[in-house]
Amino acid sequence: MSAYDILTGIQLCMAVAMIAYGFYFRRARECSVLFFVGPGLLVAFWAAAVLYYYTEYPFLTILCFLMAFFLGLGLGLWFKQGLPELTYSRETHRLRCPPQRLALPVNIGFCLLFAAFQASVYHLPFLTHSWFFNEILGFAPGLATGLFWGRGLAVLLDIPMRGQQVYKDI
């Protein structure tokens, strides 16, 4: 079995899982923290598989990925506009998520981004020998993954506890 077939299988499984997550979060849900973090883990694993398979200059690509990841992480934490407000229940240890209408388009965008690398290299295999392609290969998934993780972290860090008492100074 060739590595290209394995990568294609990974990408198809990830695309199905990301689209399923997009449909799942279109309605208000109650889920565990691990289930909420699942799409972020899938995106990180998918980015690692794409980088591993297509990179010709691994140190350059990983450096560009890390620079873009931390840039995206910082931007995701900084821009908190339009983030959904989650609540955490201590009794059930579950998150209450409001409907996330943008979950499906964002997840489809990730699928198209990662599939674009595979389609471009399949039709133009000489691209893998280009420094510019390797920089883009590291930068684009790194920025997208960083933004995804940054926004998710910003949502998780801003959770008010249900049943939490707020004490005010008298």
Backbone as ProteinMPNN parsed JSONL, in Angstrom:
{"seq_chain_A": "MSAYDILTGIQLCMAVAMIAYGFYFRRARECSVLFFVGPGLLVAFWAAAVLYYYTEYPFLTILCFLMAFFLGLGLGLWFKQGLPELTYSRETHRLRCPPQRLALPVNIGFCLLFAAFQASVYHLPFLTHSWFFNEILGFAPGLATGLFWGRGLAVLLDIPMRGQQVYKDI", "coords_chain_A": {"N_chain_A": [[0.849, -1.169, 0.0], [0.622, 2.154, -0.877], [2.042, 5.241, 0.342], [0.664, 7.451, -0.51], [-1.925, 6.512, -0.862], [-2.566, 5.934, 1.771], [-2.486, 8.523, 2.879], [-4.566, 9.695, 1.417], [-6.706, 8.173, 2.371], [-6.634, 8.943, 5.084], [-7.242, 11.66, 4.79], [-9.827, 11.531, 3.709], [-11.238, 10.295, 5.814], [-10.863, 12.235, 7.822], [-12.159, 14.416, 6.635], [-14.826, 13.515, 6.549], [-15.288, 13.239, 9.316], [-14.909, 15.926, 10.189], [-16.965, 17.263, 8.811], [-19.134, 15.948, 9.931], [-18.864, 16.821, 12.602], [-19.405, 19.526, 12.102], [-22.128, 19.43, 11.337], [-23.154, 18.406, 13.728], [-22.754, 20.431, 15.655], [-24.471, 22.428, 14.812], [-26.812, 22.78, 16.132], [-27.964, 23.595, 19.462], [-26.063, 22.079, 21.959], [-25.108, 19.684, 24.481], [-22.127, 18.695, 25.74], [-19.086, 16.831, 26.435], [-15.885, 18.149, 27.56], [-13.754, 16.99, 26.211], [-14.989, 16.073, 23.871], [-15.661, 18.494, 22.721], [-13.141, 19.516, 22.153], [-12.319, 17.816, 20.23], [-12.489, 18.412, 17.289], [-10.322, 20.222, 17.048], [-8.131, 18.597, 17.696], [-8.315, 16.77, 15.585], [-7.791, 18.464, 13.387], [-5.139, 19.198, 13.949], [-3.848, 16.686, 13.796], [-4.398, 16.047, 11.139], [-3.102, 18.133, 9.779], [-0.471, 17.484, 10.484], [-0.169, 15.034, 9.133], [-0.419, 15.852, 6.446], [1.762, 17.631, 6.242], [3.883, 15.869, 6.784], [3.791, 14.124, 4.609], [4.056, 15.715, 2.244], [6.198, 17.471, 2.48], [9.333, 18.624, 1.384], [11.503, 19.94, 2.322], [11.961, 19.556, 5.409], [12.662, 20.988, 7.834], [12.368, 23.703, 7.202], [9.651, 23.778, 6.516], [8.394, 22.94, 8.894], [9.26, 24.975, 10.593], [7.991, 27.214, 9.402], [5.363, 26.366, 9.776], [5.175, 26.347, 12.618], [5.689, 29.07, 13.22], [3.475, 30.288, 11.954], [1.428, 28.955, 13.295], [1.677, 29.871, 15.99], [1.262, 32.588, 15.522], [-1.385, 32.529, 14.528], [-2.617, 31.41, 16.786], [-2.254, 33.439, 18.687], [-3.68, 35.529, 17.414], [-6.215, 34.367, 17.362], [-6.786, 34.243, 20.095], [-6.76, 36.929, 20.681], [-8.712, 38.312, 19.101], [-11.815, 38.266, 20.024], [-14.321, 38.606, 19.087], [-17.628, 37.774, 18.348], [-17.609, 35.187, 19.382], [-19.001, 32.105, 20.566], [-20.818, 31.717, 23.66], [-20.054, 29.517, 26.105], [-21.308, 27.397, 28.683], [-20.468, 25.796, 31.726], [-21.328, 22.948, 33.505], [-20.999, 21.969, 36.751], [-22.121, 19.821, 38.055], [-22.815, 17.838, 36.142], [-20.514, 17.78, 34.682], [-20.243, 18.764, 32.052], [-20.245, 20.645, 28.975], [-22.292, 23.277, 27.856], [-23.281, 24.102, 24.761], [-24.1, 26.766, 22.612], [-26.026, 27.089, 19.521], [-23.886, 26.737, 16.752], [-23.542, 28.245, 13.996], [-21.578, 28.716, 12.105], [-19.93, 26.525, 12.179], [-20.092, 24.357, 10.328], [-19.46, 25.609, 7.719], [-16.817, 26.507, 8.314], [-15.495, 24.108, 8.933], [-15.751, 22.79, 6.477], [-14.211, 24.519, 4.991], [-11.647, 23.954, 6.072], [-11.392, 21.335, 5.142], [-11.317, 21.781, 2.357], [-8.996, 23.36, 2.176], [-6.883, 21.59, 2.987], [-7.281, 19.558, 1.125], [-6.69, 20.921, -1.185], [-3.91, 21.108, -1.243], [-3.224, 18.432, -1.73], [-4.453, 18.01, -4.233], [-3.119, 19.904, -5.833], [-0.444, 19.031, -5.738], [-0.713, 16.502, -6.784], [-1.373, 16.987, -9.456], [0.68, 18.688, -10.238], [3.514, 17.624, -9.646], [6.13, 18.56, -9.38], [6.093, 20.719, -7.687], [6.705, 20.111, -5.046], [9.413, 20.355, -4.784], [9.962, 22.975, -4.561], [10.991, 25.787, -2.686], [9.274, 27.864, -2.021], [6.718, 26.668, -2.174], [6.961, 24.844, -0.08], [7.171, 26.598, 2.053], [4.63, 27.803, 1.959], [3.172, 25.486, 2.328], [3.743, 24.94, 4.98], [2.948, 27.34, 6.232], [0.18, 27.965, 5.623], [-1.51, 25.755, 6.656], [-0.592, 25.98, 9.295], [-1.339, 28.579, 10.149], [-4.143, 28.372, 9.863], [-4.695, 26.243, 11.63], [-3.714, 27.345, 14.02], [-5.429, 29.587, 14.317], [-7.844, 28.216, 14.626], [-7.369, 26.729, 16.996], [-6.784, 28.874, 18.703], [-9.194, 30.349, 18.791], [-10.859, 28.39, 19.854], [-9.622, 28.003, 22.348], [-9.962, 30.543, 23.425], [-12.729, 30.546, 23.727], [-13.014, 28.472, 25.588], [-11.597, 29.507, 27.781], [-13.203, 31.539, 28.606], [-15.424, 30.652, 29.987], [-18.291, 30.858, 31.919], [-19.154, 29.588, 35.097], [-21.932, 27.551, 35.747], [-24.139, 28.01, 38.351], [-22.261, 29.123, 39.917], [-21.297, 31.22, 42.521], [-21.244, 34.688, 42.722], [-19.355, 36.998, 44.362], [-19.635, 40.213, 45.594], [-17.977, 43.219, 46.386], [-18.83, 44.873, 49.345]], "CA_chain_A": [[0.0, 0.0, 0.0], [1.474, 3.339, -0.987], [1.811, 6.303, 1.322], [-0.341, 8.356, -1.069], [-3.233, 5.93, -0.553], [-2.8, 6.116, 3.207], [-2.818, 9.929, 3.091], [-5.905, 9.924, 0.878], [-7.643, 7.593, 3.332], [-6.664, 9.822, 6.266], [-7.957, 12.891, 4.454], [-11.259, 11.244, 3.571], [-11.781, 10.078, 7.168], [-10.89, 13.52, 8.515], [-13.202, 15.249, 6.032], [-16.119, 13.022, 7.024], [-15.411, 13.576, 10.739], [-15.069, 17.373, 10.35], [-18.308, 17.631, 8.352], [-20.06, 15.444, 10.955], [-18.801, 17.787, 13.711], [-20.102, 20.729, 11.664], [-23.569, 19.19, 11.45], [-23.503, 18.17, 15.124], [-22.759, 21.666, 16.422], [-25.402, 23.421, 14.258], [-27.863, 22.95, 17.128], [-27.462, 23.702, 20.832], [-25.675, 20.749, 22.438], [-24.412, 19.523, 25.739], [-21.09, 17.701, 25.44], [-17.931, 16.866, 27.328], [-14.799, 19.008, 27.103], [-12.968, 16.228, 25.234], [-15.706, 16.063, 22.605], [-15.569, 19.835, 22.17], [-11.768, 19.699, 21.685], [-12.092, 16.84, 19.163], [-12.125, 18.979, 15.984], [-8.967, 20.788, 17.104], [-7.179, 17.484, 17.619], [-8.363, 16.243, 14.216], [-7.105, 19.407, 12.503], [-3.703, 19.088, 14.205], [-3.393, 15.411, 13.246], [-4.498, 16.146, 9.684], [-2.005, 19.007, 9.342], [0.775, 16.723, 10.621], [-0.111, 14.043, 8.047], [-0.158, 16.567, 5.188], [3.143, 18.114, 6.283], [4.802, 14.738, 6.719], [3.804, 13.509, 3.292], [4.393, 16.596, 1.129], [7.341, 18.361, 2.677], [10.627, 18.264, 0.81], [12.459, 20.563, 3.231], [11.172, 19.44, 6.643], [12.911, 22.01, 8.861], [11.758, 24.936, 6.723], [8.201, 23.646, 6.578], [7.982, 22.908, 10.297], [9.476, 26.321, 11.121], [6.889, 28.056, 8.911], [4.146, 25.917, 10.446], [5.168, 26.811, 14.004], [5.528, 30.532, 13.232], [2.094, 30.607, 11.609], [0.563, 28.427, 14.35], [1.68, 30.784, 17.13], [0.61, 33.808, 15.064], [-2.823, 32.255, 14.521], [-3.053, 31.212, 18.168], [-2.34, 34.764, 19.294], [-4.794, 36.257, 16.805], [-7.458, 33.743, 17.813], [-7.033, 34.649, 21.475], [-6.919, 38.373, 20.752], [-9.993, 38.715, 18.517], [-12.862, 37.453, 20.645], [-15.591, 39.077, 18.565], [-18.5, 36.78, 17.753], [-17.411, 33.842, 19.927], [-20.152, 31.617, 21.33], [-20.59, 31.635, 25.101], [-20.321, 28.197, 26.645], [-21.451, 27.295, 30.131], [-20.001, 24.516, 32.242], [-22.083, 22.477, 34.653], [-20.145, 21.165, 37.645], [-22.818, 18.602, 38.441], [-22.73, 16.824, 35.077], [-19.192, 17.908, 34.049], [-20.475, 18.896, 30.618], [-20.365, 21.992, 28.422], [-23.52, 23.601, 27.125], [-22.881, 24.885, 23.588], [-25.188, 27.324, 21.812], [-25.869, 26.701, 18.115], [-22.743, 27.343, 16.073], [-23.918, 28.222, 12.575], [-20.39, 28.75, 11.248], [-19.121, 25.312, 12.343], [-20.045, 23.594, 9.084], [-18.63, 26.254, 6.687], [-15.405, 26.535, 8.717], [-14.963, 22.755, 8.77], [-15.627, 22.532, 5.034], [-13.04, 25.296, 4.568], [-10.462, 23.163, 6.406], [-11.338, 20.198, 4.205], [-10.889, 22.283, 1.053], [-7.612, 23.806, 2.281], [-5.978, 20.462, 2.992], [-7.441, 18.837, -0.136], [-6.055, 21.711, -2.24], [-2.504, 20.705, -1.311], [-3.138, 17.131, -2.375], [-4.801, 18.149, -5.641], [-2.074, 20.637, -6.561], [0.759, 18.195, -5.864], [-1.035, 15.381, -7.664], [-1.322, 17.443, -10.846], [1.959, 19.358, -10.47], [4.381, 17.027, -8.619], [7.391, 19.288, -9.218], [5.922, 21.756, -6.666], [7.281, 19.725, -3.754], [10.833, 20.722, -4.782], [10.038, 24.429, -4.468], [11.048, 26.348, -1.336], [8.076, 28.672, -1.808], [5.611, 25.749, -1.889], [7.177, 24.289, 1.25], [6.821, 27.645, 3.011], [3.165, 27.888, 1.951], [2.702, 24.232, 2.911], [3.83, 25.077, 6.431], [2.297, 28.538, 6.733], [-1.287, 27.94, 5.509], [-2.127, 24.928, 7.71], [-0.214, 26.487, 10.612], [-2.2, 29.718, 10.472], [-5.513, 27.886, 10.036], [-4.739, 25.458, 12.865], [-3.543, 28.281, 15.126], [-6.682, 30.332, 14.495], [-8.842, 27.273, 15.134], [-7.046, 26.467, 18.395], [-6.885, 30.122, 19.451], [-10.605, 30.668, 19.022], [-11.368, 27.387, 20.785], [-9.064, 28.294, 23.673], [-10.624, 31.755, 23.913], [-14.065, 30.159, 24.168], [-12.897, 27.671, 26.813], [-11.115, 30.334, 28.889], [-14.228, 32.524, 28.954], [-16.621, 29.915, 30.406], [-18.811, 31.113, 33.265], [-19.651, 28.372, 35.746], [-23.335, 27.577, 36.122], [-24.272, 27.768, 39.781], [-21.147, 29.758, 40.616], [-21.728, 32.413, 43.228], [-20.402, 35.856, 42.501], [-19.324, 37.834, 45.542], [-19.313, 41.596, 45.299], [-17.523, 43.988, 47.544], [-19.905, 45.687, 49.928]], "C_chain_A": [[0.901, 1.24, 0.0], [1.094, 4.384, 0.063], [0.752, 7.282, 0.819], [-1.746, 7.831, -0.77], [-3.571, 6.085, 0.921], [-3.194, 7.562, 3.494], [-4.215, 10.243, 2.574], [-6.964, 9.357, 1.822], [-7.766, 8.438, 4.583], [-7.47, 11.069, 5.963], [-9.453, 12.649, 4.292], [-11.912, 11.026, 4.937], [-11.888, 11.393, 7.932], [-11.984, 14.421, 7.953], [-14.589, 14.815, 6.504], [-16.324, 13.397, 8.486], [-15.636, 15.071, 10.934], [-16.452, 17.834, 9.895], [-19.354, 17.133, 9.345], [-20.056, 16.356, 12.175], [-19.546, 19.071, 13.341], [-21.61, 20.592, 11.75], [-23.996, 19.045, 12.912], [-23.636, 19.474, 15.899], [-23.663, 22.746, 15.819], [-26.561, 23.689, 15.217], [-27.216, 23.096, 18.502], [-27.222, 22.297, 21.368], [-25.111, 20.827, 23.838], [-23.412, 18.398, 25.542], [-19.953, 17.829, 26.444], [-16.85, 17.77, 26.727], [-13.976, 18.287, 26.034], [-13.656, 16.175, 23.874], [-15.634, 17.424, 21.931], [-14.187, 20.1, 21.572], [-11.45, 18.776, 20.51], [-11.75, 17.424, 17.801], [-10.728, 19.589, 15.961], [-7.897, 19.714, 17.019], [-7.15, 16.878, 16.22], [-7.614, 17.152, 13.246], [-5.596, 19.317, 12.704], [-3.134, 17.798, 13.633], [-3.379, 15.448, 11.721], [-3.378, 17.014, 9.135], [-0.672, 18.269, 9.427], [0.911, 15.69, 9.502], [0.207, 14.706, 6.711], [1.284, 17.059, 5.147], [4.138, 16.968, 6.125], [4.91, 14.187, 5.302], [4.384, 14.428, 2.215], [5.662, 17.418, 1.309], [8.616, 17.781, 2.073], [11.758, 18.796, 1.693], [11.813, 20.601, 4.618], [11.415, 20.548, 7.667], [12.3, 23.341, 8.462], [10.241, 24.878, 6.886], [7.707, 23.655, 8.016], [8.179, 24.272, 10.949], [8.358, 27.259, 10.68], [5.569, 27.665, 9.576], [4.081, 26.465, 11.871], [5.01, 28.322, 14.108], [4.08, 30.912, 12.961], [1.128, 30.11, 12.682], [0.511, 29.393, 15.532], [1.086, 32.146, 16.765], [-0.904, 33.63, 15.079], [-3.384, 32.065, 15.915], [-3.211, 32.558, 18.87], [-3.496, 35.578, 18.726], [-6.135, 35.693, 17.253], [-7.803, 34.111, 19.243], [-7.327, 36.149, 21.59], [-8.297, 38.817, 20.255], [-11.086, 37.794, 19.041], [-14.252, 37.846, 20.153], [-16.38, 37.912, 17.972], [-18.308, 35.359, 18.271], [-18.661, 33.391, 20.677], [-19.812, 31.538, 22.816], [-21.017, 30.26, 25.593], [-20.544, 28.31, 28.147], [-21.051, 25.89, 30.546], [-20.804, 24.154, 33.485], [-21.182, 21.582, 35.5], [-20.799, 19.845, 38.018], [-22.643, 17.499, 37.398], [-21.367, 16.795, 34.397], [-19.311, 17.962, 32.526], [-20.574, 20.368, 30.237], [-21.707, 22.128, 27.727], [-23.136, 24.55, 26.008], [-24.107, 25.475, 22.91], [-25.03, 26.864, 20.364], [-24.708, 27.455, 17.474], [-22.966, 27.219, 14.571], [-22.706, 28.19, 11.656], [-19.547, 27.488, 11.349], [-19.003, 24.544, 11.037], [-19.241, 24.304, 7.997], [-17.144, 26.295, 7.044], [-14.78, 25.159, 8.532], [-14.824, 22.371, 7.303], [-14.447, 23.317, 4.473], [-11.738, 24.573, 4.873], [-10.303, 21.996, 5.446], [-10.828, 20.652, 2.84], [-9.435, 22.742, 1.071], [-6.649, 22.627, 2.187], [-6.089, 19.638, 1.707], [-6.782, 19.592, -1.286], [-4.582, 21.37, -2.367], [-2.364, 19.379, -2.048], [-3.452, 17.238, -3.865], [-3.702, 18.862, -6.426], [-0.82, 19.79, -6.741], [0.497, 17.0, -6.763], [-0.903, 15.785, -9.126], [0.003, 18.105, -11.204], [2.992, 18.842, -9.465], [5.705, 17.751, -8.411], [7.305, 20.376, -8.153], [6.603, 21.393, -5.347], [8.752, 20.107, -3.654], [11.041, 22.231, -4.646], [10.065, 24.882, -3.005], [9.78, 27.123, -1.02], [6.88, 27.783, -1.468], [5.748, 25.165, -0.49], [6.889, 25.326, 2.336], [5.298, 27.793, 3.106], [2.564, 26.651, 2.598], [2.78, 24.269, 4.433], [2.987, 26.217, 6.961], [0.771, 28.429, 6.715], [-1.939, 27.018, 6.548], [-1.777, 25.411, 9.115], [-1.094, 27.636, 11.047], [-3.634, 29.259, 10.723], [-5.654, 27.102, 11.337], [-4.601, 26.362, 14.08], [-4.798, 29.101, 15.384], [-7.758, 29.448, 15.11], [-8.624, 27.004, 16.62], [-7.175, 27.727, 19.237], [-8.319, 30.493, 19.763], [-11.225, 29.67, 19.998], [-10.89, 27.628, 22.207], [-9.724, 29.54, 24.265], [-12.029, 31.443, 24.412], [-13.982, 29.401, 25.487], [-12.436, 28.497, 28.009], [-12.161, 31.327, 29.386], [-15.525, 31.858, 29.431], [-17.055, 30.365, 31.801], [-19.367, 29.804, 33.833], [-21.121, 28.539, 36.089], [-23.429, 27.224, 37.604], [-23.144, 28.401, 40.59], [-21.65, 31.041, 41.276], [-20.718, 33.528, 42.985], [-20.5, 36.738, 43.735], [-18.893, 39.238, 45.153], [-18.844, 42.274, 46.584], [-18.652, 44.882, 48.048], [-19.3, 46.927, 50.543]], "O_chain_A": [[1.832, 1.339, 0.799], [-0.019, 4.396, 0.588], [0.025, 7.875, 1.615], [-2.65, 8.607, -0.462], [-4.722, 6.338, 1.28], [-4.124, 7.81, 4.26], [-4.967, 10.973, 3.22], [-7.998, 9.985, 2.048], [-8.867, 8.634, 5.097], [-8.29, 11.496, 6.776], [-10.261, 13.484, 4.7], [-13.012, 11.518, 5.187], [-12.884, 11.641, 8.611], [-12.663, 15.116, 8.709], [-15.43, 15.656, 6.823], [-17.414, 13.828, 8.864], [-16.464, 15.462, 11.757], [-17.049, 18.706, 10.527], [-20.354, 17.812, 9.581], [-21.115, 16.643, 12.734], [-20.244, 19.643, 14.178], [-22.299, 21.515, 12.183], [-25.072, 19.505, 13.294], [-24.543, 19.61, 16.721], [-23.623, 23.887, 16.278], [-27.219, 24.725, 15.115], [-26.046, 22.756, 18.678], [-28.083, 21.426, 21.244], [-24.697, 21.885, 24.312], [-23.794, 17.274, 25.215], [-19.868, 18.8, 27.196], [-16.894, 18.11, 25.545], [-13.548, 18.906, 25.06], [-12.991, 16.225, 22.839], [-15.554, 17.505, 20.705], [-14.072, 20.831, 20.588], [-10.416, 18.939, 19.862], [-10.785, 16.967, 17.188], [-10.025, 19.483, 14.956], [-6.878, 19.893, 16.352], [-6.085, 16.512, 15.722], [-6.884, 16.67, 12.38], [-4.844, 19.355, 11.73], [-2.052, 17.808, 13.045], [-2.453, 14.939, 11.09], [-2.766, 16.665, 8.126], [0.17, 18.412, 8.54], [2.007, 15.497, 8.978], [1.006, 14.188, 5.932], [1.957, 16.919, 4.126], [5.128, 17.097, 5.405], [5.997, 13.827, 4.851], [5.132, 13.963, 1.355], [6.145, 18.01, 0.343], [8.923, 16.6, 2.238], [12.823, 18.187, 1.798], [11.175, 21.595, 4.964], [10.469, 21.005, 8.308], [11.76, 24.044, 9.316], [9.628, 25.84, 7.349], [6.71, 24.307, 8.326], [7.361, 24.689, 11.769], [7.832, 28.019, 11.493], [4.754, 28.528, 9.902], [3.048, 26.99, 12.286], [4.288, 28.813, 14.975], [3.518, 31.76, 13.655], [0.12, 30.762, 12.956], [-0.572, 29.706, 16.027], [0.469, 32.792, 17.612], [-1.625, 34.488, 15.589], [-4.497, 32.503, 16.205], [-4.198, 32.784, 19.569], [-4.213, 36.244, 19.473], [-7.081, 36.442, 17.495], [-8.977, 34.275, 19.578], [-8.052, 36.58, 22.487], [-8.971, 39.609, 20.915], [-11.257, 36.677, 18.553], [-15.253, 37.453, 20.751], [-15.842, 37.146, 17.173], [-18.798, 34.413, 17.654], [-19.309, 34.195, 21.346], [-18.658, 31.319, 23.185], [-22.187, 29.889, 25.508], [-20.022, 29.217, 28.796], [-21.266, 24.922, 29.816], [-20.941, 24.962, 34.404], [-20.669, 20.569, 35.024], [-20.108, 18.859, 38.271], [-22.353, 16.355, 37.745], [-21.088, 15.884, 33.618], [-18.57, 17.289, 31.809], [-20.933, 21.219, 31.051], [-22.187, 21.192, 27.087], [-22.712, 25.677, 26.266], [-25.069, 24.75, 22.656], [-23.993, 26.3, 20.014], [-24.573, 28.668, 17.641], [-22.619, 26.209, 13.96], [-22.796, 27.685, 10.536], [-18.531, 27.385, 10.662], [-17.906, 24.118, 10.677], [-18.391, 23.659, 7.383], [-16.297, 26.132, 6.165], [-13.661, 25.049, 8.031], [-13.868, 21.69, 6.932], [-13.756, 22.836, 3.575], [-10.823, 24.566, 4.05], [-9.197, 21.707, 4.99], [-9.996, 19.976, 2.234], [-8.712, 22.54, 0.095], [-5.704, 22.658, 1.398], [-5.093, 19.079, 1.248], [-6.357, 18.975, -2.262], [-4.05, 21.343, -3.477], [-1.483, 19.224, -2.894], [-2.775, 16.611, -4.68], [-3.388, 18.473, -7.551], [-0.197, 19.835, -7.802], [1.412, 16.532, -7.441], [-0.384, 15.023, -9.942], [0.406, 18.082, -12.367], [3.32, 19.555, -8.516], [6.342, 17.577, -7.372], [8.336, 20.912, -7.746], [7.032, 22.281, -4.61], [9.292, 20.177, -2.55], [12.178, 22.702, -4.621], [9.266, 24.421, -2.19], [9.264, 27.058, 0.096], [6.108, 28.109, -0.567], [4.75, 25.009, 0.214], [6.417, 24.976, 3.418], [4.746, 27.895, 4.202], [1.574, 26.74, 3.324], [1.938, 23.669, 5.102], [2.373, 26.092, 8.02], [0.128, 28.772, 7.707], [-2.841, 27.458, 7.26], [-2.584, 25.266, 10.034], [-1.552, 27.671, 12.189], [-4.271, 29.7, 11.679], [-6.63, 27.28, 12.066], [-5.3, 26.167, 15.074], [-5.191, 29.292, 16.534], [-8.492, 29.874, 16.002], [-9.567, 27.043, 17.41], [-7.633, 27.656, 20.378], [-8.627, 30.908, 20.881], [-12.016, 30.047, 20.863], [-11.655, 27.477, 23.16], [-10.009, 29.588, 25.461], [-12.474, 32.011, 25.41], [-14.773, 29.645, 26.399], [-12.839, 28.219, 29.138], [-12.016, 31.892, 30.47], [-16.603, 32.437, 29.294], [-16.283, 30.268, 32.755], [-19.979, 29.016, 33.112], [-21.515, 29.556, 36.659], [-22.847, 26.233, 38.046], [-23.079, 28.233, 41.808], [-22.344, 31.843, 40.65], [-19.506, 33.322, 43.038], [-21.588, 37.175, 44.112], [-17.893, 39.417, 44.457], [-19.263, 41.937, 47.691], [-19.333, 45.552, 47.271], [-20.021, 47.759, 51.093]]}, "name": "protein", "num_of_chains": 1, "seq": "MSAYDILTGIQLCMAVAMIAYGFYFRRARECSVLFFVGPGLLVAFWAAAVLYYYTEYPFLTILCFLMAFFLGLGLGLWFKQGLPELTYSRETHRLRCPPQRLALPVNIGFCLLFAAFQASVYHLPFLTHSWFFNEILGFAPGLATGLFWGRGLAVLLDIPMRGQQVYKDI"}
